[in-house]
Amino acid sequence: MSINKDEGIKRAAELLKQGATMLDMSCPMDGLPLFRLRSGEIVCPIHGRVYVIENESQMKQIQTQSTLERAEEVVVKSIGVMTDKLKEDPSDSDAAVQLIRLLDVLERIRKLRGATQQEK
Ligand SMILES: [Zn+2]
């Protein structure tokens, strides 16, 4: 670890000032206590957001989230490709249809991500 514990303690104090709660759990990477932010997110003062896996259903939820995150990345990239195609040839109706489909998929992914995040 290149970041020292003093820095971690300083950041922990800042988190407390912001209204975060210190948890009875520690970061597996540096042993510092973890904090729950007002938003419900669990963070390590050094590593930032961490995933604390308490049970199997939480594990599945995290896997779902990361899969959706990857799906979103792929879709956004494809949207870029289709947009470029349309820029080159605005009459390319195949690209237009694809673009609409991709935007639809993106919307669905974002909805799903929002829904799974709220389950926390
Ligand atoms: Zn940590």
JSON list of N, CA and C and ligand atoms in Angstrom, two decimals, residues 27-32 34 44-48 50, ligand 1:
[
{"chain": "A", "resi": 27, "resn": "CYS", "atom": "N", "xyz": [-12.07, -2.94, 6.04]},
{"chain": "A", "resi": 27, "resn": "CYS", "atom": "CA", "xyz": [-11.70, -3.17, 4.65]},
{"chain": "A", "resi": 27, "resn": "CYS", "atom": "C", "xyz": [-10.74, -4.36, 4.58]},
{"chain": "A", "resi": 28, "resn": "PRO", "atom": "N", "xyz": [-11.03, -5.33, 3.72]},
{"chain": "A", "resi": 28, "resn": "PRO", "atom": "CA", "xyz": [-10.17, -6.50, 3.63]},
{"chain": "A", "resi": 28, "resn": "PRO", "atom": "C", "xyz": [-8.77, -6.17, 3.11]},
{"chain": "A", "resi": 29, "resn": "MET", "atom": "N", "xyz": [-8.63, -5.02, 2.47]},
{"chain": "A", "resi": 29, "resn": "MET", "atom": "CA", "xyz": [-7.34, -4.69, 1.87]},
{"chain": "A", "resi": 29, "resn": "MET", "atom": "C", "xyz": [-6.40, -3.94, 2.81]},
{"chain": "A", "resi": 30, "resn": "ASP", "atom": "N", "xyz": [-6.96, -3.12, 3.69]},
{"chain": "A", "resi": 30, "resn": "ASP", "atom": "CA", "xyz": [-6.07, -2.35, 4.56]},
{"chain": "A", "resi": 30, "resn": "ASP", "atom": "C", "xyz": [-6.47, -2.38, 6.03]},
{"chain": "A", "resi": 31, "resn": "GLY", "atom": "N", "xyz": [-7.58, -3.04, 6.34]},
{"chain": "A", "resi": 31, "resn": "GLY", "atom": "CA", "xyz": [-7.97, -3.18, 7.74]},
{"chain": "A", "resi": 31, "resn": "GLY", "atom": "C", "xyz": [-8.60, -1.94, 8.37]},
{"chain": "A", "resi": 32, "resn": "LEU", "atom": "N", "xyz": [-8.78, -0.90, 7.58]},
{"chain": "A", "resi": 32, "resn": "LEU", "atom": "CA", "xyz": [-9.41, 0.32, 8.12]},
{"chain": "A", "resi": 32, "resn": "LEU", "atom": "C", "xyz": [-10.91, 0.07, 8.27]},
{"chain": "A", "resi": 34, "resn": "LEU", "atom": "N", "xyz": [-14.84, 0.46, 7.85]},
{"chain": "A", "resi": 34, "resn": "LEU", "atom": "CA", "xyz": [-15.67, 0.91, 6.73]},
{"chain": "A", "resi": 34, "resn": "LEU", "atom": "C", "xyz": [-16.75, 1.85, 7.25]},
{"chain": "A", "resi": 44, "resn": "CYS", "atom": "N", "xyz": [-14.57, 2.62, 2.00]},
{"chain": "A", "resi": 44, "resn": "CYS", "atom": "CA", "xyz": [-13.34, 2.54, 2.77]},
{"chain": "A", "resi": 44, "resn": "CYS", "atom": "C", "xyz": [-12.70, 3.92, 2.63]},
{"chain": "A", "resi": 45, "resn": "PRO", "atom": "N", "xyz": [-12.11, 4.48, 3.69]},
{"chain": "A", "resi": 45, "resn": "PRO", "atom": "CA", "xyz": [-11.52, 5.82, 3.57]},
{"chain": "A", "resi": 45, "resn": "PRO", "atom": "C", "xyz": [-10.45, 5.89, 2.48]},
{"chain": "A", "resi": 46, "resn": "ILE", "atom": "N", "xyz": [-9.80, 4.77, 2.21]},
{"chain": "A", "resi": 46, "resn": "ILE", "atom": "CA", "xyz": [-8.75, 4.79, 1.19]},
{"chain": "A", "resi": 46, "resn": "ILE", "atom": "C", "xyz": [-9.23, 4.29, -0.17]},
{"chain": "A", "resi": 47, "resn": "HIS", "atom": "N", "xyz": [-9.97, 3.22, -0.18]},
{"chain": "A", "resi": 47, "resn": "HIS", "atom": "CA", "xyz": [-10.37, 2.64, -1.46]},
{"chain": "A", "resi": 47, "resn": "HIS", "atom": "C", "xyz": [-11.66, 3.18, -2.04]},
{"chain": "A", "resi": 48, "resn": "GLY", "atom": "N", "xyz": [-12.36, 3.99, -1.26]},
{"chain": "A", "resi": 48, "resn": "GLY", "atom": "CA", "xyz": [-13.64, 4.48, -1.77]},
{"chain": "A", "resi": 48, "resn": "GLY", "atom": "C", "xyz": [-14.68, 3.39, -1.69]},
{"chain": "A", "resi": 50, "resn": "VAL", "atom": "N", "xyz": [-16.68, 0.21, -1.65]},
{"chain": "A", "resi": 50, "resn": "VAL", "atom": "CA", "xyz": [-16.37, -1.22, -1.62]},
{"chain": "A", "resi": 50, "resn": "VAL", "atom": "C", "xyz": [-17.68, -1.99, -1.56]},
{"chain": "B", "resi": 1, "resn": "ZN", "atom": "ZN", "xyz": [-9.53, -0.08, 2.05]}
]
